[in-house]
Amino acid sequence: MLTFQEAIGRLQDYWASQGALIWQPYSEKVGAGTMNPATLLRVLGPEPWNVAYVEPSYRADDGRYAENPNRMQMHTQMQVILKPDPGDPQERYLKSLEVLGIRREEHDIRFVEDNWESPLIGAWGLGWEVWLDGQEITQFTYFQQAGGLTLDVPAVEITYGLERMIMYLQGERSVWDIQWDATHTYGEILRDQEIDYCRYNFDFADVDRLLAMYDLFEGEALLALEHGLVVPALDYILRCSHTFNLLDARGTVGVTERAALFKRMRDLTRQIATVYLEQRERAGMPWAGREGLTSVQAEQGTLLHLPMGATGVQDAAAANVPLAGCVPFLFEIGTEELPASHLSDALAQLRQWVPQELDDLRLEHGEVKVWGTPRRLTVFVEQLAVRQPDEERQVKGPPARAAFGTEGRPTRAAQGFARSRGVDVTDLEVQEIDGGQYVVAHQSILGHSALEVLAEALPQWVAKLHFARSMRWNATGVAFSRPIRWLTALLDEQVVAFSYAGLESNRVTIGPRPAGSPRVALASAGDYEPTLASYGVIVDPLARQADVLRRARAAAAEVDGQIPDDPGLLEEVTNLIEVPTAILGGFEDQYLDLPQEVLIAVMKKHQRYFPVLDAGGKIMANFVTIRNGGQEHMDLVRQGNEDVIRARYADAEFFYAKDQQQPLEAYRGGLAKLTFQAEIGSMLDKSRRLETLAPWLGEQLGLSADELTALKRAASLAKADLATKMVVEMTSLQGIMGREYALLSGEDPAVALAIAEHYLPRSAGDSVPTSALGTVLALADRADSLAGLFSVGMAPTGSADPYGLRRAAAGIVQILLEKQIDVSLRGVVTKALAQLPETPPDGTLDRVLSFVAGRLEVALRDMGLAYDVVAAALAERGDNPTLALRAAQQLAAWITRDDWGYLLDNYARCVRITRNEPRFELLPDNLVEDAEKALYQALVTAELQVSAASADPAKSRDLGESGVDQLMAAFVPMVPAIQSFFDKVLVMSQDEVLREARLALLQRVAALATGIVDLGRLEGF
Amino acid sequence: MLTFQEAIGRLQDYWASQGALIWQPYSEKVGAGTMNPATLLRVLGPEPWNVAYVEPSYRADDGRYAENPNRMQMHTQMQVILKPDPGDPQERYLKSLEVLGIRREEHDIRFVEDNWESPLIGAWGLGWEVWLDGQEITQFTYFQQAGGLTLDVPAVEITYGLERMIMYLQGERSVWDIQWDATHTYGEILRDQEIDYCRYNFDFADVDRLLAMYDLFEGEALLALEHGLVVPALDYILRCSHTFNLLDARGTVGVTERAALFKRMRDLTRQIATVYLEQRERAGMPWAGREGLTSVQAEQGTLLHLPMGATGVQDAAAANVPLAGCVPFLFEIGTEELPASHLSDALAQLRQWVPQELDDLRLEHGEVKVWGTPRRLTVFVEQLAVRQPDEERQVKGPPARAAFGTEGRPTRAAQGFARSRGVDVTDLEVQEIDGGQYVVAHQSILGHSALEVLAEALPQWVAKLHFARSMRWNATGVAFSRPIRWLTALLDEQVVAFSYAGLESNRVTIGPRPAGSPRVALASAGDYEPTLASYGVIVDPLARQADVLRRARAAAAEVDGQIPDDPGLLEEVTNLIEVPTAILGGFEDQYLDLPQEVLIAVMKKHQRYFPVLDAGGKIMANFVTIRNGGQEHMDLVRQGNEDVIRARYADAEFFYAKDQQQPLEAYRGGLAKLTFQAEIGSMLDKSRRLETLAPWLGEQLGLSADELTALKRAASLAKADLATKMVVEMTSLQGIMGREYALLSGEDPAVALAIAEHYLPRSAGDSVPTSALGTVLALADRADSLAGLFSVGMAPTGSADPYGLRRAAAGIVQILLEKQIDVSLRGVVTKALAQLPETPPDGTLDRVLSFVAGRLEVALRDMGLAYDVVAAALAERGDNPTLALRAAQQLAAWITRDDWGYLLDNYARCVRITRNEPRFELLPDNLVEDAEKALYQALVTAELQVSAASADPAKSRDLGESGVDQLMAAFVPMVPAIQSFFDKVLVMSQDEVLREARLALLQRVAALATGIVDLGRLEGF
């Protein structure tokens, strides 16, 4: 059996053999190996740096008094930094696991997206958690920034969680039981200390003294920085950081303090990073260019030659390009594991524009197939022309008189033009173009070979792919979702030769990880899919998704269970694997006492397992996980996954029990520590605002006195669960736990329901609250968020929307529309703004309303309403989504009428002629002609019909009235009078009195639509 | 080449293979691996604990801004704890060196006494520095106490200094140049940081903030302790300790603060130790009895069979014991390396009592030889009787009348007695003993074999050896200077079988370390010396000493140099080695610019090298070191030693240059930080007292006004050099550097000389000051120390004399005697006491004087004066050593006179008869008899002759007068009158007036000696 200490020794030996420097744990308490200067500082600057070290890492909040099988306030990391990227860091990492006896073919080892960020030290990077049979054993990150500085050279950071890994290796169910050496268990060495630390951290540490220490540490850090003393300054920042963690564990850091402390630490770290770089610069960056990691050539693996004989490894230069016809084309971008959402996104992009790109390249092609797995983005075209067609092209030259002299001799201009076009000057002709005489040349352009054309195009295709967040990994500075590691491009049997991101395209693809990522040379493009299929890889994502679902259902069926519908989870799981195999696992019945939502949330959030439900929809003590790999060693993988979920549920059980020790109301106080937004205050402040805003809105919407009382209670408790351990751990359970704990605390069920429902809809397509209380609270909460955040300048910009305000606005719209609530947004937002601690800057109200109107427009468009119809409705009814929807829908119906053009024309004539005139008062006595008198009469009749609609929309509660239908019903009878008026009356009379009377009359006609719809926005107006 | 990180890896692997747990560096800054809880706590209690770990150790004061080749504020330790002692820890350690490529046969590896103590953590232990070719590379300690608690099981602590060892292995002259891995040097990784830390520690750290931190840390430590949280409390104590080190480096800790801080940390550590043990006890000491270190049987080594065939490994039980005659006897106590002084001491003890012990055992013997080396204490007797002689013995029984009934029948008492003596009751006889009739039995006792007798005696011999400080090492709890590892006891060819300290005696001795400590079975006792000699071991210490001297001289002669006489060094060096080989080394001429005393002090103190002087007595750029081992690889060993002395001199050069940046006077302020004694104050306080006391004494002794001015200056500067870096580093240079720096600072040469001389005599036998100023200052300094320390109860007790007060008192005596200074100690001490900050407790003056008188008595006795003579002189002149000496010497001469008995008798008659009487006034008119009148007349004459002497001795400056000679010269003529008086006069007359007159007369005669000598103390009085 491999002991804890042997595992450490082997990893150190392994990384040393790779060329890494072996460093020691740091002499200060750190939360992670990242904070050791061997990482935090050394990743900066251009110099190579490869290092490995153990780091006991202290995170007070993770303490569980040694009662959890694998969560502790101190855990041991093995930290590895590889800078620059050696090109094959994942492979090196997997070899390190082999050194420990973890063979990839026996397990399910996965790279699951994890974007790491430590605002405290101004650092972030993209990468993965590495899962071993469901257990997170390593963080693998491409560092992009540290100390607030962008890294000159991205660094690979590999952080092993040693305890969990060894626990697994030793087949123990608790870290406390693993063997440290032959004589002692881990628990024997560290358990007492763990408990003591937990007691200190949570129960006893003196807050005032910690705060005082913090200030002293910070003072010394600044002092050291003033004198340019890098590491001494860092030591004190690390102490600040640890002290902060202790304060946090004691639960006594208020919102303002927290933000301030964080900012101070971040600023200090940035200063240190800067001073460190200056120090290295003064030293002349002595390591730059020095050999770093042992540059082991990436191992060749199995090079499988499919039947094409000796040509298999030849490249395009030496090969025959067919002169005509169509052949298969393959382009594969081989990557390290793409995040699930990035994969979906990239596939959508490729599907969208690859066919067009091929068209633009003038390459005839059949169906374009776009495939992908976490490690590959593939374009496959069964039939692609090997050449562009030849083309005759006429090119316009200089004007004829400039091209030929008075005697008809070609001038130097003509000669130059001919030369530039590759034709003889005698072949130039003169043609009339756009009314002028020009010289033209006729070119006969040979089509280029597809190999050439594609060689130029493919790098641009890669570059054109964009991602929500992308990263750099090597010296080329190229950015992508994750590092690109190979490029396979074959036109039939020929390699499409190009280079990108430091790679040369070739014919070699790479098989799946469980098979050892074998390098496989493809004889031809057509071999691609069958070759990967022979390894079990299903490259077509839809086929893979179907396979996953089929397997998952089959697995669930083993226990007569069912997999609930969850398209998001299904897509994500599909995107996490290449070779799907379903495994049914189980867990102890005792955990079924936890709320079902909790059980499912844990499975989904942490493990991407499918829950298994019985016929009644009740969760069973089972789960289905989809392994990336085949049927081998299934028991091992199952066992591993079961151990993981057990630890997760033990944690959830711990939270659930802890949380119930107090009524929900008691957690409300804890909201003071949760920042909503620094300038607007804490979550407690938000709760207090809701206690005013929600009842006000409820009154607007006609709730009863009893309902209003319950609503106020619900508002007061709505956010309380955010301070419970369960929700702190899993935010997705917010509201759900609130309801749960509210009921357990004896609250009115209506209150509990409102708490849960006020988060609805969570996303587009989600359902809206069912209850009146939940509805009002949901609206109030979102209105408060919008008002508050806009007032402090936190409106979303570009793609950035950290507070989810687009979702909030869309939620308001969705609720109002679905519930057909007739309310003025202006009224609500005005009230919400009034609750804020500071008077909002001028224009805030309009900015919020315009932002919500934007969401409303999208929502209406998404319902299939034409853009001009939507615009017409919004122009007059944007403040009230329900009325706007009604107007747009009615208008859309009117537009389909045969006589619509006639009607609109007549209305338009009235509007257009008056549009640039000032407003005049209509004095009927000044109307003299019959036709105008008749129109006036018709107008008065119509005005009476739409009067309800023309009033303030906020006052018209009855949705049945005052709509477009009323307007148009009143307008249609007027049309003859309008026509007669324009036929017989000269509007622009020389007589000012007559002219103003007639204009005023038409203005009144135009104004019939005011407050209902702006027909002027319609097409054809 | 072995890199730094590879060396660490190999050591970890090696110790892991031995069964040690591999632990990590601590998450707090520690001064040494000892402070890591894996040592500090785990050594406590009965449980086994074996651990190895790296520990970067921070000692601010050792920082040199990276300018020294091997001194840094951070160095890297490899810490190993073996508990319990595995029996062969040195051998395991030496094997660990072999793992690094350090083969013992190629180097000079030595275990040099080093007694480790950390009062801060209440810990101490005995052991060694391990030297590799002169370089200290490891501390090897048997931990005896930690956290103020005596260890249940002593623990072996091995602390490697990794940088120095690797520097040596890589052949580098500076740690900054060693290769950390293949790509980076140590300096590249750590040099910038080292400089930054030095600047922070020495130049910038904010003292107020550090003090504030200290208090906060202490507060949290106490808080954690209150709740029984062991490691959290320790963390804060470690922070206290590190903070204290920083404060110290900043040079701002005053005497009071220092003592207080130290005490506080010590108290806290003791509390933690206690709480830790309680924690383990609650847990039931789960590891107790568990297998710890891999119990590898100590390797056999070469078992050399000397010619005795198959009987070589038989033991005494099966062997024939010769029935008569004498054979050789060998007893060797094999030990780990004894401290040099312990070796000398043990040999002296054995020489003193072994012959007597053999006599007491009734074993006839020839000359007893006592030999020894650092690893063995040997008794060898060429001729020892194999048996005790038989003996006839008469045993006294019960009184005859109890033994035989009235009818002469033996009673039960007689029968019991006979039975107990193994004789028949009829064989009992009756004899008169001491005037009574007793039954006696005649026993014929056969002599026991020497094997039996010795088997019983030898363990007692070992137990009887005592040492200045001894230690325990294994479960037997036996104490000795250092662990005993083997016991060789042979009587001729037979093993004297016994066991002691867990060992069985046998015939196997162990050869010297350089030969790999081979186990050698001795055929017979007589083989011992030649066998060890064949390995180069010279067991006879005198022979070895002669050999060392001869070799050292020969080596020095290679450069025409000489070895200065230094018996202490010669003895120490002889005691450090078994196999002497001299090596001549050199160093760079530049270092000859340092003061010669510095050069020599460095050599002696740190390296035990012999300096080499030229014909003029000036030091040369050479040294001689005595290696333990043969001629092999001499260049390697020389090179190593040269590297060491270079680094030492570089350090000295650094100190010397730094110190000269300020005049000597400037260092005086630094004395405020040096505690003299907590209650009496700092060294600065002492200096100030000397400024008063010395001139006062100078005036007493008749110094001129100019001299007094210089004396005051000297007193003011006398201690200033204690604050210089050089003296802080090497205390033995105190005074020497003071003079040096005084001269460099332009002080009066007389002042400079006095500064140097006031430390004289440094020890018994050392010379006294030559100058008057030095003499007075030396006296004043010692008087102040005695007065001050006695006044706060720090008088020496038993063997403990931490402040060297015996030496101080002896120094006063020696100076006064050698310089024949006539001064009243009472006067001096009274004045010294008056200077103290607090009024001393009653009786202090007398205690000091009595203590000094004790030293004076020893001094006089050491001059060969008889004890009674000394007592007689001291009784009257103890206050003035010079007069006391004179009195004793004169008295000693008188005693040798033939008529001395007669003279003394007559004096004694006068004294004895009056001794128990009250004092009477002599009224001459009441004397009536002629004889008494004549005696009165003689008395008056004599009194006139000794009058000068009878006055207050403090007033009699002229040493020529008032001595014993004057007394006796006056007394001799009185004798006839005394005789006549006693013949003719009845002293005890019934007439009270007569009687009192006569007694008064005799009392006056007796009082002639008052103030001169108390003849009543003489033998025969």
Coordinates of N, CA, C and O in Angstrom, one line a residue, chain A residues 894-895 897-907 1020:
Chain A
W894 N -54.4 43.3 -37.0 CA -54.8 44.3 -38.0 C -54.0 44.4 -39.2 O -54.5 44.6 -40.3
I895 N -52.7 44.2 -39.0 CA -51.8 44.3 -40.2 C -52.1 43.3 -41.2 O -51.8 43.5 -42.4
R897 N -54.9 42.4 -42.2 CA -56.1 42.7 -43.0 C -55.8 43.2 -44.4 O -54.8 43.9 -44.6
D898 N -56.6 42.9 -45.3 CA -56.4 43.3 -46.7 C -56.3 44.8 -46.9 O -55.6 45.3 -47.7
D899 N -57.2 45.4 -46.1 CA -57.3 46.9 -46.3 C -56.4 47.7 -45.4 O -56.5 48.9 -45.3
W900 N -55.4 46.9 -44.8 CA -54.5 47.6 -43.9 C -53.7 48.7 -44.5 O -53.6 49.8 -44.0
G901 N -53.2 48.5 -45.8 CA -52.4 49.5 -46.4 C -53.3 50.8 -46.6 O -52.8 51.9 -46.4
Y902 N -54.5 50.6 -47.0 CA -55.4 51.7 -47.2 C -55.7 52.5 -45.9 O -55.6 53.7 -45.9
L903 N -55.9 51.7 -44.9 CA -56.2 52.4 -43.6 C -54.9 53.1 -43.1 O -55.1 54.3 -42.7
L904 N -53.8 52.5 -43.2 CA -52.6 53.1 -42.7 C -52.2 54.3 -43.5 O -51.9 55.4 -42.9
D905 N -52.4 54.2 -44.8 CA -52.1 55.4 -45.7 C -52.9 56.6 -45.2 O -52.4 57.7 -45.2
N906 N -54.2 56.4 -45.0 CA -55.1 57.5 -44.6 C -54.7 58.1 -43.3 O -54.6 59.3 -43.1
Y907 N -54.3 57.2 -42.4 CA -53.8 57.7 -41.1 C -52.5 58.5 -41.3 O -52.3 59.6 -40.7
G1020 N -43.9 50.9 -44.0 CA -44.9 51.3 -45.0 C -45.6 52.6 -44.6 O -46.4 53.1 -45.3

